[in-house]
Tab-separated table of C-alpha atoms and ligand atoms in Angstrom:
chain	number	residue	atom	x	y	z
K	1	MET	CA	12.047	-8.914	-34.358
K	2	THR	CA	13.580	-6.932	-37.219
K	3	PRO	CA	14.866	-3.385	-36.539
K	4	LEU	CA	12.375	-2.068	-39.087
K	5	GLY	CA	9.462	-3.798	-37.364
K	6	PHE	CA	10.553	-2.429	-34.003
K	7	GLU	CA	10.921	1.032	-35.482
K	8	THR	CA	7.388	0.876	-36.899
K	9	LEU	CA	5.887	-0.026	-33.534
K	10	ALA	CA	8.009	2.420	-31.533
K	11	THR	CA	7.103	5.276	-33.869
K	12	LEU	CA	3.436	4.434	-33.763
K	13	LEU	CA	3.433	4.313	-29.951
K	14	HIS	CA	5.318	7.570	-29.654
K	15	ARG	CA	2.983	9.299	-32.046
K	16	GLY	CA	-0.142	7.688	-30.568
K	17	SER	CA	0.297	8.185	-26.833
K	18	GLY	CA	3.745	9.677	-26.287
K	19	LEU	CA	5.036	6.361	-24.998
K	20	SER	CA	8.769	6.229	-25.376
K	21	ILE	CA	9.993	2.679	-25.770
K	22	GLY	CA	13.601	1.545	-26.248
K	23	PRO	CA	14.869	-1.743	-27.720
K	24	ASP	CA	15.479	-2.940	-24.132
K	25	LYS	CA	11.691	-3.037	-23.732
K	26	LEU	CA	11.128	-5.563	-26.498
K	27	TYR	CA	9.822	-8.059	-23.933
K	28	LEU	CA	7.080	-5.566	-23.010
K	29	LEU	CA	5.922	-5.426	-26.618
K	30	GLU	CA	5.957	-9.204	-26.747
K	31	THR	CA	3.905	-9.780	-23.613
K	32	ARG	CA	1.413	-6.945	-23.987
K	33	LEU	CA	0.756	-7.352	-27.679
K	34	ALA	CA	0.424	-11.148	-27.624
K	35	PRO	CA	-3.389	-10.989	-27.225
K	36	ILE	CA	-3.620	-8.718	-30.286
K	37	LEU	CA	-1.492	-11.085	-32.346
K	38	ARG	CA	-3.799	-13.904	-31.327
K	39	ALA	CA	-6.985	-11.962	-32.028
K	40	HIS	CA	-5.789	-11.035	-35.519
K	41	ALA	CA	-4.163	-14.380	-36.245
K	42	LEU	CA	-0.781	-12.731	-36.773
K	43	PRO	CA	2.295	-14.966	-36.329
K	44	ASP	CA	4.601	-12.370	-34.758
K	45	LEU	CA	5.321	-8.694	-34.080
K	46	ASP	CA	6.873	-8.209	-37.508
K	47	ALA	CA	3.637	-9.295	-39.125
K	48	LEU	CA	1.799	-6.840	-36.887
K	49	ALA	CA	4.204	-4.078	-37.936
K	50	ILE	CA	3.579	-4.830	-41.586
K	51	ARG	CA	-0.184	-4.723	-41.004
K	52	LEU	CA	0.216	-1.379	-39.241
K	53	ARG	CA	2.099	0.180	-42.129
K	54	GLY	CA	-1.156	0.113	-44.066
K	55	ALA	CA	-4.146	2.131	-42.890
K	56	ALA	CA	-5.436	0.367	-39.770
K	57	PRO	CA	-6.718	2.994	-37.319
K	58	GLU	CA	-8.604	0.555	-35.063
K	59	LEU	CA	-5.645	-1.789	-34.847
K	60	GLU	CA	-3.402	1.200	-34.118
K	61	ARG	CA	-5.501	2.314	-31.212
K	62	ALA	CA	-5.695	-1.234	-29.871
K	63	VAL	CA	-1.897	-1.442	-29.942
K	64	VAL	CA	-1.525	1.946	-28.262
K	65	GLU	CA	-4.036	0.986	-25.576
K	66	ALA	CA	-2.499	-2.435	-24.992
K	67	MET	CA	0.836	-0.765	-24.255
K	68	THR	CA	-0.519	1.548	-21.545
K	69	THR	CA	0.144	0.773	-17.894
K	70	ASN	CA	-3.099	1.240	-15.984
K	71	GLU	CA	-1.919	0.604	-12.444
K	72	SER	CA	-3.656	2.842	-9.913
K	73	SER	CA	-4.909	2.923	-6.345
K	74	PHE	CA	-7.089	5.016	-4.066
K	75	PHE	CA	-5.334	7.934	-2.363
K	76	ARG	CA	-2.122	6.860	-4.055
K	77	ASP	CA	0.887	8.161	-2.085
K	78	ASP	CA	-1.568	9.972	0.218
K	79	LYS	CA	0.419	13.243	0.304
K	80	PRO	CA	-1.101	14.980	-2.740
K	81	PHE	CA	-4.570	14.099	-1.515
K	82	ALA	CA	-3.755	15.386	1.956
K	83	HIS	CA	-2.595	18.594	0.298
K	84	VAL	CA	-5.895	18.964	-1.530
K	85	ARG	CA	-7.804	18.363	1.680
K	86	THR	CA	-5.826	20.593	3.998
K	87	GLN	CA	-4.557	23.329	1.669
K	88	ALA	CA	-5.934	23.541	-1.830
K	89	LEU	CA	-9.659	23.080	-1.226
K	90	PRO	CA	-9.888	25.439	1.766
K	91	ARG	CA	-7.893	28.109	-0.088
K	92	LEU	CA	-9.828	27.835	-3.340
K	93	HIS	CA	-13.100	27.930	-1.459
K	94	ALA	CA	-12.018	31.011	0.485
K	95	THR	CA	-10.735	32.939	-2.522
K	96	ARG	CA	-13.321	32.113	-5.191
K	97	PRO	CA	-16.576	34.052	-5.447
K	98	PRO	CA	-19.521	32.227	-3.938
K	99	GLY	CA	-21.311	30.196	-6.548
K	100	ALA	CA	-18.235	29.738	-8.725
K	101	ARG	CA	-17.798	26.099	-9.557
K	102	LEU	CA	-14.478	24.385	-8.823
K	103	ARG	CA	-13.109	22.081	-11.485
K	104	ILE	CA	-10.694	19.234	-10.879
K	105	TRP	CA	-9.064	17.145	-13.587
K	106	SER	CA	-7.643	13.666	-13.266
K	107	ALA	CA	-5.644	13.720	-16.488
K	108	ALA	CA	-4.570	10.075	-16.624
K	109	ALA	CA	-7.537	8.634	-14.792
K	110	SER	CA	-7.099	4.972	-15.725
K	111	THR	CA	-9.605	2.890	-13.709
K	112	GLY	CA	-10.855	5.892	-11.755
K	113	GLN	CA	-9.359	5.534	-8.270
K	114	GLU	CA	-7.717	8.972	-8.438
K	115	ALA	CA	-10.870	10.792	-9.559
K	116	TYR	CA	-12.996	8.958	-6.994
K	117	SER	CA	-10.499	9.678	-4.211
K	118	LEU	CA	-10.844	13.370	-5.060
K	119	ALA	CA	-14.639	13.059	-5.075
K	120	ILE	CA	-14.505	11.411	-1.654
K	121	ILE	CA	-12.394	14.302	-0.342
K	122	VAL	CA	-14.980	16.749	-1.658
K	123	ALA	CA	-17.802	14.752	-0.056
K	124	GLU	CA	-15.926	14.654	3.245
K	125	ASN	CA	-15.555	18.437	3.096
K	126	ARG	CA	-19.139	19.252	2.217
K	127	ALA	CA	-19.586	21.205	5.440
K	128	LEU	CA	-16.714	23.508	4.508
K	129	LEU	CA	-17.765	23.855	0.872
K	130	GLY	CA	-21.428	24.531	1.549
K	131	THR	CA	-23.354	24.526	-1.689
K	132	ARG	CA	-20.349	25.143	-3.899
K	133	GLU	CA	-20.335	22.885	-6.914
K	134	VAL	CA	-17.280	20.800	-7.640
K	135	GLU	CA	-16.854	19.098	-10.975
K	136	ILE	CA	-14.369	16.283	-11.397
K	137	VAL	CA	-13.329	15.187	-14.856
K	138	GLY	CA	-11.347	12.010	-15.437
K	139	THR	CA	-9.697	11.487	-18.818
K	140	ASP	CA	-7.531	8.763	-20.261
K	141	ILE	CA	-6.454	7.556	-23.652
K	142	ALA	CA	-7.392	3.944	-22.906
K	143	ARG	CA	-11.008	2.841	-23.314
K	144	GLU	CA	-11.081	-0.323	-21.276
K	145	PRO	CA	-9.879	1.189	-17.995
K	146	LEU	CA	-12.230	4.132	-18.583
K	147	ALA	CA	-15.150	1.732	-18.931
K	148	ARG	CA	-14.183	0.191	-15.596
K	149	ALA	CA	-13.906	3.651	-14.070
K	150	ARG	CA	-17.427	4.522	-15.203
K	151	GLU	CA	-18.726	1.247	-13.847
K	152	GLY	CA	-17.279	2.080	-10.432
K	153	LEU	CA	-16.866	-1.540	-9.410
K	154	PHE	CA	-13.660	-2.467	-7.602
K	155	THR	CA	-12.195	-5.746	-6.427
K	156	GLN	CA	-11.514	-6.587	-2.816
K	157	PHE	CA	-7.833	-6.182	-3.579
K	158	GLU	CA	-8.319	-2.711	-5.055
K	159	VAL	CA	-10.382	-1.349	-2.160
K	160	GLN	CA	-7.679	-2.443	0.258
K	161	ARG	CA	-4.960	-0.409	-1.376
K	162	GLY	CA	-4.834	3.038	0.178
K	163	LEU	CA	-8.510	3.313	1.054
K	164	PRO	CA	-9.096	3.820	4.785
K	165	MET	CA	-11.796	1.485	6.077
K	166	GLN	CA	-13.982	4.391	7.197
K	167	MET	CA	-14.124	5.525	3.573
K	168	LEU	CA	-14.891	2.007	2.407
K	169	VAL	CA	-17.814	1.752	4.780
K	170	ARG	CA	-19.123	5.196	3.934
K	171	TYR	CA	-18.758	5.262	0.166
K	172	PHE	CA	-18.940	1.684	-1.105
K	173	ARG	CA	-21.338	-1.166	-0.942
K	174	LYS	CA	-20.702	-4.832	-1.419
K	175	ASP	CA	-21.694	-6.170	-4.811
K	176	GLY	CA	-21.050	-9.892	-5.069
K	177	GLY	CA	-17.369	-10.322	-4.296
K	178	ASN	CA	-16.664	-6.744	-5.353
K	179	TRP	CA	-17.315	-3.252	-4.040
K	180	ARG	CA	-19.375	-0.642	-5.828
K	181	ILE	CA	-18.799	3.081	-5.369
K	182	ALA	CA	-21.761	5.050	-4.001
K	183	GLU	CA	-23.873	6.744	-6.633
K	184	ALA	CA	-23.437	10.125	-4.978
K	185	ILE	CA	-19.674	9.826	-5.502
K	186	ARG	CA	-19.938	8.387	-8.985
K	187	ASP	CA	-22.245	11.216	-10.045
K	188	MET	CA	-19.617	13.801	-9.116
K	189	VAL	CA	-17.216	12.439	-11.708
K	190	SER	CA	-17.435	12.230	-15.478
K	191	PHE	CA	-15.007	10.207	-17.541
K	192	ARG	CA	-13.960	11.012	-21.090
K	193	GLU	CA	-11.584	9.518	-23.577
K	194	TRP	CA	-8.849	12.067	-24.198
K	195	ASN	CA	-5.244	12.107	-25.364
K	196	LEU	CA	-3.022	14.347	-23.232
K	197	LEU	CA	-1.059	15.148	-26.370
K	198	GLY	CA	-4.132	16.240	-28.302
K	199	ASP	CA	-5.945	19.561	-28.169
K	200	LEU	CA	-6.839	20.086	-24.505
K	201	ARG	CA	-8.733	23.355	-24.934
K	202	PRO	CA	-12.223	21.823	-25.252
K	203	LEU	CA	-11.796	20.473	-21.704
K	204	GLY	CA	-11.817	24.013	-20.336
K	205	THR	CA	-9.946	25.495	-17.395
K	206	PHE	CA	-9.271	23.617	-14.166
K	207	ASP	CA	-8.431	24.703	-10.643
K	208	LEU	CA	-6.564	21.520	-9.816
K	209	ILE	CA	-4.908	19.135	-12.234
K	210	PHE	CA	-3.802	15.678	-11.175
K	211	CYS	CA	-1.427	14.355	-13.788
K	212	ARG	CA	0.205	11.532	-11.958
K	213	ASN	CA	2.264	8.590	-13.090
K	214	VAL	CA	1.910	9.168	-16.793
K	215	LEU	CA	4.709	11.627	-17.674
K	216	ILE	CA	7.202	8.956	-16.593
K	217	TYR	CA	6.410	7.076	-19.798
K	218	PHE	CA	7.257	10.060	-22.035
K	219	ASP	CA	10.591	11.357	-23.293
K	220	THR	CA	11.606	14.895	-22.298
K	221	PRO	CA	10.249	16.796	-25.333
K	222	THR	CA	6.901	15.013	-24.968
K	223	LYS	CA	6.778	15.752	-21.227
K	224	ALA	CA	7.495	19.411	-22.017
K	225	ARG	CA	4.708	19.489	-24.579
K	226	ALA	CA	2.169	17.960	-22.202
K	227	LEU	CA	3.169	20.310	-19.370
K	228	GLU	CA	2.963	23.314	-21.674
K	229	ALA	CA	-0.516	22.310	-22.794
K	230	MET	CA	-1.696	21.688	-19.223
K	231	ALA	CA	-0.348	25.062	-18.120
K	232	ARG	CA	-2.818	26.639	-20.538
K	233	GLN	CA	-5.727	24.716	-18.980
K	234	LEU	CA	-4.837	25.678	-15.408
K	235	ALA	CA	-6.383	28.654	-13.619
K	236	PRO	CA	-3.754	31.316	-12.727
K	237	ASP	CA	-3.900	30.301	-9.068
K	238	GLY	CA	-4.481	26.614	-9.823
K	239	LEU	CA	-2.266	23.726	-8.842
K	240	LEU	CA	-0.720	20.796	-10.660
K	241	TYR	CA	0.004	17.512	-8.892
K	242	LEU	CA	2.570	15.111	-10.307
K	243	GLY	CA	3.533	11.565	-9.334
K	244	GLY	CA	6.274	10.734	-6.851
K	245	ALA	CA	8.821	9.968	-9.559
K	246	GLU	CA	7.954	12.981	-11.712
K	247	THR	CA	9.203	16.548	-11.775
K	248	VAL	CA	9.070	19.662	-13.969
K	249	LEU	CA	12.721	20.337	-13.191
K	250	GLY	CA	14.714	20.551	-16.371
K	251	VAL	CA	11.554	19.971	-18.400
K	252	SER	CA	9.377	23.061	-18.194
K	253	ASP	CA	9.659	26.495	-16.600
K	254	ARG	CA	5.897	27.068	-16.680
K	255	PHE	CA	5.543	25.492	-13.231
K	256	ALA	CA	7.323	25.996	-9.943
K	257	SER	CA	7.097	23.617	-7.027
K	258	LEU	CA	5.519	24.917	-3.859
K	259	ALA	CA	7.970	25.376	-1.030
K	260	GLY	CA	8.811	22.020	0.453
K	261	ASP	CA	6.912	19.846	-1.965
K	262	ARG	CA	8.145	18.179	-5.088
K	263	ALA	CA	4.715	16.888	-6.078
K	264	VAL	CA	2.678	20.123	-6.054
K	265	TYR	CA	3.218	22.926	-8.534
K	266	GLY	CA	1.818	26.355	-9.242
K	267	LEU	CA	2.162	28.372	-12.445
K	268	THR	CA	5.125	30.684	-12.724
K	269	PRO	CA	4.045	34.242	-13.466
K	270	PRO	CA	5.194	35.025	-17.025
K	271	THR	CA	7.782	37.585	-15.911
K	272	ALA	CA	8.747	36.715	-12.354
K	273	ALA	CA	11.658	34.453	-11.481
K	274	PRO	CA	10.597	30.892	-10.738
K	275	GLN	CA	11.639	31.059	-7.071
K	276	ALA	CA	9.277	33.993	-6.524
K	277	ALA	CA	6.339	31.974	-7.783
K	278	VAL	CA	3.028	31.722	-5.953
K	279	PRO	CA	4.093	33.548	-2.785
K	280	GLN	CA	0.578	33.350	-1.410
K	281	MET	CA	0.894	29.615	-0.851
K	282	ARG	CA	1.921	28.493	2.552
K	283	PRO	CA	4.347	25.572	2.626
K	284	LEU	CA	2.815	22.167	2.929
K	285	ALA	CA	2.168	21.358	6.539
K	286	ALA	CA	3.412	17.994	7.701
K	287	VAL	CA	0.669	15.735	6.568
K	288	ARG	CA	-0.015	12.080	7.102
L	1	MET	CA	19.121	-7.828	24.028
L	2	THR	CA	16.242	-5.452	24.655
L	3	VAL	CA	13.382	-5.325	22.218
L	4	ASP	CA	11.898	-2.018	21.105
L	5	ARG	CA	8.266	-2.671	22.053
L	6	THR	CA	6.911	-0.250	19.448
L	7	GLN	CA	8.349	-2.581	16.812
L	8	VAL	CA	6.556	-5.626	18.211
L	9	VAL	CA	3.489	-6.900	16.365
L	10	LEU	CA	1.282	-9.313	18.254
L	11	VAL	CA	-0.258	-11.653	15.689
L	12	VAL	CA	-3.471	-13.142	17.062
L	13	ASP	CA	-4.905	-15.955	14.983
L	14	ASP	CA	-5.940	-19.536	15.671
L	15	SER	CA	-4.423	-20.655	12.389
L	16	ARG	CA	-0.759	-21.534	12.645
L	17	VAL	CA	-0.414	-21.046	8.888
L	18	VAL	CA	-1.757	-17.489	8.982
L	19	ARG	CA	0.523	-16.642	11.911
L	20	LYS	CA	3.485	-18.023	10.008
L	21	VAL	CA	2.671	-16.081	6.848
L	22	ALA	CA	2.203	-12.839	8.785
L	23	ARG	CA	5.426	-13.451	10.708
L	24	ARG	CA	7.416	-13.948	7.538
L	25	ILE	CA	6.074	-10.754	5.944
L	26	LEU	CA	6.444	-8.596	9.038
L	27	GLU	CA	9.871	-9.847	10.108
L	28	ALA	CA	11.216	-9.110	6.654
L	29	ARG	CA	10.292	-5.476	7.323
L	30	GLY	CA	12.093	-5.385	10.643
L	31	PHE	CA	9.210	-6.026	13.015
L	32	THR	CA	9.487	-8.409	15.936
L	33	VAL	CA	6.563	-10.819	15.924
L	34	GLU	CA	4.890	-12.391	18.936
L	35	GLU	CA	2.051	-14.847	18.507
L	36	ALA	CA	-1.133	-15.735	20.341
L	37	GLU	CA	-3.654	-18.348	19.254
L	38	ASP	CA	-6.755	-16.823	20.798
L	39	GLY	CA	-8.036	-13.618	22.363
L	40	SER	CA	-7.561	-14.639	25.924
L	41	ARG	CA	-3.913	-15.537	25.441
L	42	ALA	CA	-3.465	-12.315	23.522
L	43	LEU	CA	-4.849	-10.335	26.437
L	44	GLU	CA	-2.451	-12.068	28.804
L	45	ALA	CA	0.401	-11.242	26.450
L	46	CYS	CA	-0.637	-7.563	26.449
L	47	ARG	CA	-0.745	-7.497	30.233
L	48	ARG	CA	2.767	-8.940	30.390
L	49	ALA	CA	4.221	-6.531	27.840
L	50	MET	CA	2.288	-4.287	25.501
L	51	PRO	CA	3.078	-4.758	21.801
L	52	GLY	CA	3.415	-1.836	19.394
L	53	SER	CA	0.485	-3.081	17.330
L	54	VAL	CA	-1.886	-6.020	17.010
L	55	LEU	CA	-2.888	-7.971	13.916
L	56	LEU	CA	-6.143	-9.532	14.989
L	57	ASP	CA	-8.238	-12.368	13.595
L	58	TRP	CA	-12.007	-12.260	14.082
L	59	ASN	CA	-13.092	-15.865	14.566
L	60	MET	CA	-11.203	-17.660	17.301
L	61	PRO	CA	-12.112	-20.122	20.037
L	62	VAL	CA	-12.004	-19.151	23.750
L	63	MET	CA	-12.137	-15.398	23.101
L	64	ASN	CA	-12.880	-14.030	19.654
L	65	GLY	CA	-11.305	-10.969	18.106
L	66	LEU	CA	-14.095	-8.556	18.913
L	67	ASP	CA	-14.237	-9.578	22.578
L	68	PHE	CA	-10.477	-9.236	22.806
L	69	LEU	CA	-10.646	-5.780	21.249
L	70	LYS	CA	-13.344	-4.639	23.675
L	71	ALA	CA	-11.398	-6.010	26.658
L	72	LEU	CA	-8.163	-4.429	25.450
L	73	ARG	CA	-9.674	-0.980	24.991
L	74	GLU	CA	-11.552	-1.214	28.288
L	75	GLU	CA	-8.467	-2.147	30.244
L	76	PHE	CA	-5.891	0.049	28.538
L	77	GLY	CA	-7.875	2.923	27.060
L	78	PRO	CA	-8.634	3.856	23.466
L	79	GLY	CA	-6.281	4.170	20.559
L	80	ASN	CA	-3.239	2.311	21.704
L	81	PRO	CA	-1.906	-0.026	20.518
L	82	PRO	CA	-3.244	0.218	16.973
L	83	VAL	CA	-5.267	-2.847	16.015
L	84	LEU	CA	-5.573	-4.139	12.471
L	85	PHE	CA	-8.568	-6.401	12.303
L	86	CYS	CA	-8.697	-9.149	9.720
L	87	THR	CA	-11.353	-11.580	8.658
L	88	THR	CA	-12.754	-13.501	5.729
L	89	GLU	CA	-16.291	-12.296	6.402
L	90	ASN	CA	-15.981	-8.778	5.203
L	91	ASP	CA	-19.480	-7.380	5.177
L	92	ILE	CA	-19.993	-3.731	6.010
L	93	ASP	CA	-21.537	-4.590	9.400
L	94	ARG	CA	-18.387	-6.309	10.540
L	95	ILE	CA	-16.183	-3.466	9.447
L	96	GLU	CA	-18.419	-0.952	11.210
L	97	GLN	CA	-18.353	-3.040	14.363
L	98	ALA	CA	-14.580	-3.129	14.245
L	99	ILE	CA	-14.443	0.663	13.842
L	100	VAL	CA	-16.891	1.267	16.676
L	101	HIS	CA	-14.832	-0.868	19.023
L	102	GLY	CA	-11.595	0.885	18.236
L	103	ALA	CA	-9.827	-0.935	15.420
L	104	GLN	CA	-7.588	1.287	13.286
L	105	GLU	CA	-7.822	-0.691	10.079
L	106	PHE	CA	-9.490	-3.667	8.524
L	107	ILE	CA	-7.880	-6.323	6.367
L	108	MET	CA	-9.878	-8.777	4.327
L	109	LYS	CA	-8.541	-12.306	4.121
L	110	PRO	CA	-6.882	-13.708	2.215
L	111	PHE	CA	-4.327	-10.921	2.363
L	112	ASP	CA	-0.994	-10.769	0.627
L	113	GLU	CA	2.227	-8.990	1.448
L	114	GLU	CA	1.295	-5.817	-0.413
L	115	ILE	CA	-2.043	-5.430	1.332
L	116	LEU	CA	-0.659	-6.216	4.767
L	117	LEU	CA	2.278	-3.828	4.501
L	118	GLY	CA	0.076	-1.215	2.806
L	119	LYS	CA	-2.279	-1.248	5.775
L	120	PHE	CA	0.628	-0.997	8.233
L	121	GLU	CA	1.791	2.012	6.248
L	122	GLN	CA	-1.691	3.502	6.231
L	123	VAL	CA	-1.892	3.502	10.022
L	124	GLY	CA	1.609	4.964	10.278
L	125	LEU	CA	3.477	1.875	11.452
L	126	LEU	CA	5.734	1.770	8.398
A	301	SAM	C1	-0.146	4.354	-14.312
A	301	SAM	S1	-1.705	5.025	-14.859
A	301	SAM	C2	-1.894	6.367	-13.712
A	301	SAM	C3	-3.228	6.351	-13.013
A	301	SAM	C4	-3.400	7.419	-11.942
A	301	SAM	N1	-3.145	8.749	-12.448
A	301	SAM	C5	-2.489	7.128	-10.765
A	301	SAM	O1	-1.527	7.856	-10.535
A	301	SAM	O2	-2.752	6.163	-10.047
A	301	SAM	C6	-1.249	5.816	-16.381
A	301	SAM	C7	-2.418	6.093	-17.303
A	301	SAM	O3	-2.036	7.039	-18.292
A	301	SAM	C8	-2.731	6.763	-19.471
A	301	SAM	N2	-2.080	7.418	-20.614
A	301	SAM	C9	-0.907	7.086	-21.198
A	301	SAM	N3	-0.638	7.916	-22.204
A	301	SAM	C10	-1.650	8.808	-22.260
A	301	SAM	C11	-1.945	9.918	-23.093
A	301	SAM	N4	-1.115	10.284	-24.079
A	301	SAM	N5	-3.087	10.590	-22.875
A	301	SAM	C12	-3.941	10.243	-21.872
A	301	SAM	N6	-3.701	9.202	-21.050
A	301	SAM	C13	-2.572	8.485	-21.234
A	301	SAM	C14	-2.732	5.251	-19.509
A	301	SAM	O4	-3.767	4.758	-20.343
A	301	SAM	C15	-2.901	4.878	-18.050
A	301	SAM	O5	-4.237	4.601	-17.739
């Protein structure tokens, strides 16, 4: 591929989804964009790049979507979900006025396992929450995974990754060779197409934000921008959950990690030093 | 050489191929694998020396997985060792039955390395 062609694609991806792709990832472009080349009868990536230099918004979004990694699983890494169950939900419920709705955001929802895991936690804690409403919003830039998320149908392989069998029995039913999420769980979650790098304000304010395993694909300035924007959508006492390989350290000073946990963050008060942040939080108890 | 019994997985399956596959996956992660080809031999093995966990097939001649599980829990009490039940017939009824009789997790066949190790992790064995 010519340097100019590569540049065209890399720029488009960076602008479209924040994806930062170096020349060492040429093979990724080749494998993931092959179906698009075929569908548009284009001989190679250079031809695609040329096509993209004209106005081709649908093709652009197809390229951006094809380059996303949509890997996910239920209760992925377990720890953040355990934190929601044992710390965040009980505290939010205790401190919020009765009747106030809690809002949870799965900001890179992909095929929906993260949002549904959160909905299952809420369902499991109904006794604690009483009649309090909990709204879960799942957003992603990619349409195809979102359509699967809405459908709520998972393969045998997918329901065996991270999902305890008690949860499988309680919240899924067999549908052919696949497993369908219970309607009660599906109805707790709404999925919307949304770019994390776009205007997030219409989504409103959230008490908990799960933004896991997406910042890893961004370069530092883009990570900083996304974190800054999410900080504005987070309630003052809300929490942000990042993926195992992600951190705000050296990227943004809007968040400070809760004592003892690299994956859970609270907002830093505008004036206080980061280490003094969110003193009301107790450290994460040993979970698992 | 003494074996750390908590690291022993008893693989109970009448298929030699399945036992071999499970052995390969588990040994690569540092487990010691013992094998039994039906429930009754598995129970004898547990009486001789208790394994740290059991990977248990459902359909077997002589004594099937569920009967083994019931006998094991009756004789040695609930909870220990953890049992990971696996079967090809994965309807909800089966899974519920396995839960009721004290299995810790359920694996649907055919399983691969990721699923098997993921389930071992889920029950705290990895
Ligand atoms: C690896 S998945 C993470 C799924 C889930 N959060 C988890 O941790 O299992 C990453 C998702 O981020 C989405 N994504 C990438 N860039 C995005 C952007 N700029 N805005 C919204 N979603 C984006 C991808 O489409 C993909 O579905």
